[in-house]
CSV table of C-alpha atoms in Angstrom, one decimal:
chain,number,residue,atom,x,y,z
F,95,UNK,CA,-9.8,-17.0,0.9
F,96,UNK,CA,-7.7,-14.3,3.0
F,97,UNK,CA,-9.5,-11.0,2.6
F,98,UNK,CA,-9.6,-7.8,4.3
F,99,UNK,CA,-12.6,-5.5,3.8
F,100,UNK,CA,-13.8,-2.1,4.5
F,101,UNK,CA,-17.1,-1.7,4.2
F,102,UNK,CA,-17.6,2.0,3.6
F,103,UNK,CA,-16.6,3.6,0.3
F,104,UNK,CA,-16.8,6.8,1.1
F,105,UNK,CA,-17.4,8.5,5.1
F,106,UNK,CA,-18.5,12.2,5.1
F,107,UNK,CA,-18.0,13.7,8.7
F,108,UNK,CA,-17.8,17.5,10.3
F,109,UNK,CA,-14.7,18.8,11.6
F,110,UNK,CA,-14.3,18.4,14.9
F,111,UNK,CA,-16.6,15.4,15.2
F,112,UNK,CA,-15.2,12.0,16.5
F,113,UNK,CA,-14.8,9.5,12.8
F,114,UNK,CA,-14.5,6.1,12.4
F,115,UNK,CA,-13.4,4.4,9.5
F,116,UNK,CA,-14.1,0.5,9.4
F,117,UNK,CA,-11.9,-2.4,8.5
F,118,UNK,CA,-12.7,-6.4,9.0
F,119,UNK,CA,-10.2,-9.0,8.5
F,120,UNK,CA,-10.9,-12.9,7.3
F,121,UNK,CA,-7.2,-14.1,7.9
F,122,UNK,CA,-6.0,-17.6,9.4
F,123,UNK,CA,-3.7,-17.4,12.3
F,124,UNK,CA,-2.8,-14.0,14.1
F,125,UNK,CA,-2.6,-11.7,11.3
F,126,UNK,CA,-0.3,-8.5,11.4
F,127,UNK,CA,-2.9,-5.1,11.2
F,128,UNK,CA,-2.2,-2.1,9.3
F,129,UNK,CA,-3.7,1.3,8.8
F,130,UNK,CA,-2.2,3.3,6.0
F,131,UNK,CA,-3.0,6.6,4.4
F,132,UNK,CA,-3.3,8.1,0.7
F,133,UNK,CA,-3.3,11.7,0.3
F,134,UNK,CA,-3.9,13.2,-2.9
F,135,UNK,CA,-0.7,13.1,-5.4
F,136,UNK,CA,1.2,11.7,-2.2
F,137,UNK,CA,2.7,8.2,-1.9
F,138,UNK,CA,0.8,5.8,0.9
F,139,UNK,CA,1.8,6.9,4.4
F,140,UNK,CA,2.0,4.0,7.5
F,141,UNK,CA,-0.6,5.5,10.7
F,142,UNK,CA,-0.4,2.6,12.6
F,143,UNK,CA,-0.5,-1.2,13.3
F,144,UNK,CA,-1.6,-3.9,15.5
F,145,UNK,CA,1.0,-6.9,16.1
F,146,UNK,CA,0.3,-7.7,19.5
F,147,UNK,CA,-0.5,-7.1,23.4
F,148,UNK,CA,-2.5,-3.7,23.7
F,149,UNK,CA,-5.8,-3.9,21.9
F,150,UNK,CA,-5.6,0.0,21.4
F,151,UNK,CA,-2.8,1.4,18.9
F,152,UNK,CA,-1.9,4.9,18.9
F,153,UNK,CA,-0.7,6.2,15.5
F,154,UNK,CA,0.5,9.2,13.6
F,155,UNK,CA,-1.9,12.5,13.5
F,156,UNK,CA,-3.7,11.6,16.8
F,157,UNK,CA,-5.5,8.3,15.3
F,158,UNK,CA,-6.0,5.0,17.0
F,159,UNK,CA,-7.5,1.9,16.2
F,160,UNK,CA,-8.8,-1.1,18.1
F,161,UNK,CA,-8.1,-4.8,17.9
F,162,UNK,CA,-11.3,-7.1,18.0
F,163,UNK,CA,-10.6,-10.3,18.0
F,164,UNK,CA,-13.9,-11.7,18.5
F,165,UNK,CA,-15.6,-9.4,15.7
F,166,UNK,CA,-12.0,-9.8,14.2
F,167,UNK,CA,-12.1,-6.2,13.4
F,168,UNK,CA,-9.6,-3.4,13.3
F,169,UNK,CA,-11.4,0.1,13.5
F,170,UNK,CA,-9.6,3.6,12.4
F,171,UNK,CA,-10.6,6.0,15.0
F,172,UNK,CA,-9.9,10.0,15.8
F,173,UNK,CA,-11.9,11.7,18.8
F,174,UNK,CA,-11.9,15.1,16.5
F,175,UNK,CA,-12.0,15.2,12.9
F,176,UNK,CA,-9.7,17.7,10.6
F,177,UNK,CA,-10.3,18.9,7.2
F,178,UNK,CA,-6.5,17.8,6.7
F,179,UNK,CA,-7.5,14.7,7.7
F,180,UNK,CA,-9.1,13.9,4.4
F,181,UNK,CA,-7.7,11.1,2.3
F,182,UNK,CA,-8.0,7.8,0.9
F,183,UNK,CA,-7.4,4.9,4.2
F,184,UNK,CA,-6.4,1.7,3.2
F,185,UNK,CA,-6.6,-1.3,6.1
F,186,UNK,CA,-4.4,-4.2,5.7
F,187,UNK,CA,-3.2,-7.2,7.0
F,188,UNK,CA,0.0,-9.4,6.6
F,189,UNK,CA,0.3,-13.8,7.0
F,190,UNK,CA,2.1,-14.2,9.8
F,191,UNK,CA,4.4,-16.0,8.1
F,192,UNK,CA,8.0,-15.0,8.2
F,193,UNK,CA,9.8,-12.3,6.4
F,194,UNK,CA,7.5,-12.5,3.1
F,195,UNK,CA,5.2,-9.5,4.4
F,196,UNK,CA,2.7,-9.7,1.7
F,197,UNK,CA,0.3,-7.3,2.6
F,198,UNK,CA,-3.4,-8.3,2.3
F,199,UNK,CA,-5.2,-4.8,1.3
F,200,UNK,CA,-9.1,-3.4,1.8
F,201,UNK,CA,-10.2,-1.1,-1.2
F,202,UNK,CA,-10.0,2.0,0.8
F,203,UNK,CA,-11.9,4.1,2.1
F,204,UNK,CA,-12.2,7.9,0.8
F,205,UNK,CA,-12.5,10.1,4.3
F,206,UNK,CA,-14.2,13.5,3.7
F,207,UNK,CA,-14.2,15.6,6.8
F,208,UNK,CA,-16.4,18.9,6.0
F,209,UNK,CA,-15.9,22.3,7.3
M,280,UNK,CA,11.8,7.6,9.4
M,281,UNK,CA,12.7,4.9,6.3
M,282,UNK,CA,12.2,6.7,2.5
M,283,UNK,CA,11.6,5.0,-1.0
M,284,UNK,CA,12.0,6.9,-3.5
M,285,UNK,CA,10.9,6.3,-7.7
M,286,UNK,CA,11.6,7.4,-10.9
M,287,UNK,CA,9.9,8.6,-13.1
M,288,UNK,CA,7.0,10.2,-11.4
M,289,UNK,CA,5.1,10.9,-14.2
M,290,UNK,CA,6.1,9.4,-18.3
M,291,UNK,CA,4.6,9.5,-21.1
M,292,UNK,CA,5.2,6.7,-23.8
M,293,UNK,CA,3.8,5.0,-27.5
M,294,UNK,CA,1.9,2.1,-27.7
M,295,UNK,CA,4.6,-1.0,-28.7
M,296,UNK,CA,7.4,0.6,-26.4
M,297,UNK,CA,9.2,-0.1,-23.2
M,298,UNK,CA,9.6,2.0,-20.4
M,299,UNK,CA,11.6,1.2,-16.9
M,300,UNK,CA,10.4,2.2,-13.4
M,301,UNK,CA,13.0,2.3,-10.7
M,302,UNK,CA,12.2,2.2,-7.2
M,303,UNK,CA,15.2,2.8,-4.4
M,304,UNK,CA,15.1,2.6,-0.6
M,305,UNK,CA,17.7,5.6,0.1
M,306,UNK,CA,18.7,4.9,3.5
M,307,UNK,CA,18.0,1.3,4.1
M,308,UNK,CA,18.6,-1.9,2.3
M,309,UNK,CA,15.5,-4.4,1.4
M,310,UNK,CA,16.3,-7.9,0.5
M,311,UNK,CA,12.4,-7.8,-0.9
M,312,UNK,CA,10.4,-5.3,-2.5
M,313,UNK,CA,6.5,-4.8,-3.8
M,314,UNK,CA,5.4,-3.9,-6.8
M,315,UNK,CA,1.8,-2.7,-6.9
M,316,UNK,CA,-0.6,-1.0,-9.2
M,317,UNK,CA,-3.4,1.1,-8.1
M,318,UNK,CA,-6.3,1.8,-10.5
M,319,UNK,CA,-8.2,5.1,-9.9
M,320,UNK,CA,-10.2,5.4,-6.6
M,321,UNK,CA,-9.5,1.7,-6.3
M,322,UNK,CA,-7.0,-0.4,-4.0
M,323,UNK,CA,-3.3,-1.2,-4.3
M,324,UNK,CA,-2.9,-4.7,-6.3
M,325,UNK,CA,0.4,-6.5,-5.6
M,326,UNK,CA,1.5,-7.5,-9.1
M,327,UNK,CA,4.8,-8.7,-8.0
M,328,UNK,CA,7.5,-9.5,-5.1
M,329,UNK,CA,11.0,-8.5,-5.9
M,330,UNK,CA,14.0,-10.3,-4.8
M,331,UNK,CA,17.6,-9.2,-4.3
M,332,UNK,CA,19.6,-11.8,-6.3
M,333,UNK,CA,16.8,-14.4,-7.3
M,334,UNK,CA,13.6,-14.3,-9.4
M,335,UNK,CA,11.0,-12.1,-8.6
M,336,UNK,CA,7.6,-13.9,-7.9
M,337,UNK,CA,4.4,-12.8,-9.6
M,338,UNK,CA,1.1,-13.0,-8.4
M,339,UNK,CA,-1.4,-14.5,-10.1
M,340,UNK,CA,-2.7,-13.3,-13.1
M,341,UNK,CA,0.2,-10.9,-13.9
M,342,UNK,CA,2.3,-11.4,-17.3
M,343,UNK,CA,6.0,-11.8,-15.6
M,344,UNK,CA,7.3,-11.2,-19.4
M,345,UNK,CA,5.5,-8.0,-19.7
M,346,UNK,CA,6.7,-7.3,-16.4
M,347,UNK,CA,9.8,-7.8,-16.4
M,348,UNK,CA,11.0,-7.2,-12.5
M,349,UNK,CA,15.0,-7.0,-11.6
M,350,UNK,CA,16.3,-6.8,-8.1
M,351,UNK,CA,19.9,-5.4,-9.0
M,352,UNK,CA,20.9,-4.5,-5.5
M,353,UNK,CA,20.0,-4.2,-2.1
M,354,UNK,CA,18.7,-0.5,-2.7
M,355,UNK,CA,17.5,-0.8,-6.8
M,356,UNK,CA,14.6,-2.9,-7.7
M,357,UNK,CA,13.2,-1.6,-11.6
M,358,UNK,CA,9.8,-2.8,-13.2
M,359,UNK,CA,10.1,-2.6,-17.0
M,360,UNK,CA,7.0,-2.7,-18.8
M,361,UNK,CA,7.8,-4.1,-22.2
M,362,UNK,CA,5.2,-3.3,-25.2
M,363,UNK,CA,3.0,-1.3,-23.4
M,364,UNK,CA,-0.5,-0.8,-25.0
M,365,UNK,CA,-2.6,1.6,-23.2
M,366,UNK,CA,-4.3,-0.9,-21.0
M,367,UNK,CA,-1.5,-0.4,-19.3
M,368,UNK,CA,-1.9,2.6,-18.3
M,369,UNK,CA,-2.1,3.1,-14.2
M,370,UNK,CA,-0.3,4.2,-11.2
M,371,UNK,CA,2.8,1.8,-10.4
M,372,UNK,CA,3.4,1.8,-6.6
M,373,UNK,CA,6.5,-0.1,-4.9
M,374,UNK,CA,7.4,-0.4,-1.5
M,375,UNK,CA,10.1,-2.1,0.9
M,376,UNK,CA,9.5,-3.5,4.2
M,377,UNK,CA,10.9,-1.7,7.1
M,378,UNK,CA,12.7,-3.2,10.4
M,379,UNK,CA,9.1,-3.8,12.6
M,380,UNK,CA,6.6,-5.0,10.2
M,381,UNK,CA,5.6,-2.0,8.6
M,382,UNK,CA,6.1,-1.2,4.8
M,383,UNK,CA,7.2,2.4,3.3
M,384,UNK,CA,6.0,3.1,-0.1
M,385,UNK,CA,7.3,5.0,-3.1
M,386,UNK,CA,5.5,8.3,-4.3
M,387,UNK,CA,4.2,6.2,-7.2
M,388,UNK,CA,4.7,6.5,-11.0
M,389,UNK,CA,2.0,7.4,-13.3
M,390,UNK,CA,2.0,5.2,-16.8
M,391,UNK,CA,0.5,7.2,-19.9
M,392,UNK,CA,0.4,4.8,-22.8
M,393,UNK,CA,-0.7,6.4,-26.0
């Protein structure tokens, strides 16, 4: 079955350290990678996504992730943390199969950066 | 950038009654739009795709006639949850696909059956 899964319920990290927030994919073909962002009482935000070429996206708010095919992994990544930055980040991924655009989701993963 | 917008944010209604969600994407038009619902603390799960001018398709699992889905126009999908009992009670998500890939989501609405 088609599954995307991140690993960590819950990361606890210090402001101003470097955090990573995991995601693995099991999807056939070349799967469509997303990174999208929960605030509290806000609607789900788009950081960034992997379709192709450059195995290292830039996004929104100074994160980037990295393509692995070979681990087929899709890390979230920021070189120094913010308290703003905490939230709930969902990975997902999308069939590569036309204009459909069904999103394939992880359960999220609640970011707590500490002061 | 792209904004989906939905009403109600927030309602309140009795067990046995209806109540209609209505998401709109305000300055684009989507030909298909999700509907999700999103238990506390928990992931998004796609009840539904909507579908300007056809049926909507339902995922597995999910009641289409007590989620009844219209695509009315290229800007208006609504979710109507007919008899609602307080298991239905969640967050109700939609979103629409944007021009490269990505998807932009509606601020939610929160379901209080009591």
């Amino acid at each position: 079955a088609q599954s995307v899964a991140q690993p960590e319920d819950q990361v606890n990290v210090a402001e101003g350290n470097p955090l990573t927030v995991k995601c693995t994919y099991s999807v056939s073909g070349n799967p469509y990678l997303f990174w999208y962002v929960q605030y509290p009482n806000r609607g789900l935000q788009f950081l960034l996504k992997y379709i192709t070429g450059d195995n290292l996206v830039k996004g929104s708010y100074g994160f980037e992730a990295e393509f692995n095919k070979s681990q087929t992994s899709f890390h979230l990544k920021k070189p120094s943390a913010l308290v703003s930055d905490s939230a709930l980040y969902f990975c997902a991924a999308t069939l590569n199969a036309g204009n459909n655009r069904k999103l394939i989701w992880g359960l999220g993963t609640s970011l707590a950066v500490n002061p | 950038g792209a904004v989906v917008s939905q009403h109600p944010s927030r309602v309140i209604c009795k067990s046995g009654t209806s109540v209609k969600i209505e998401c709109r994407s305000l300055d684009f038009q989507a030909t298909t739009m999700f509907w999700y619902r999103q238990f506390p603390k928990q992931s998004l799960m796609l009840m539904a795709t909507s579908n300007e001018g056809s049926k909507a398709t339902y995922e597995q699992g999910v009641e289409k006639d007590k989620f009844l889905i219209n695509h009315a126009s290229l800007t208006l999908s609504t979710l109507t949850v007919t008899s609602a009992h307080p298991e239905d009670s969640s967050f109700y998500i939609c979103s629409a696909p944007g021009l490269v890939h990505e998807q932009y989501f509606g601020p939610g609405t929160r379901l209080t059956v009591t």
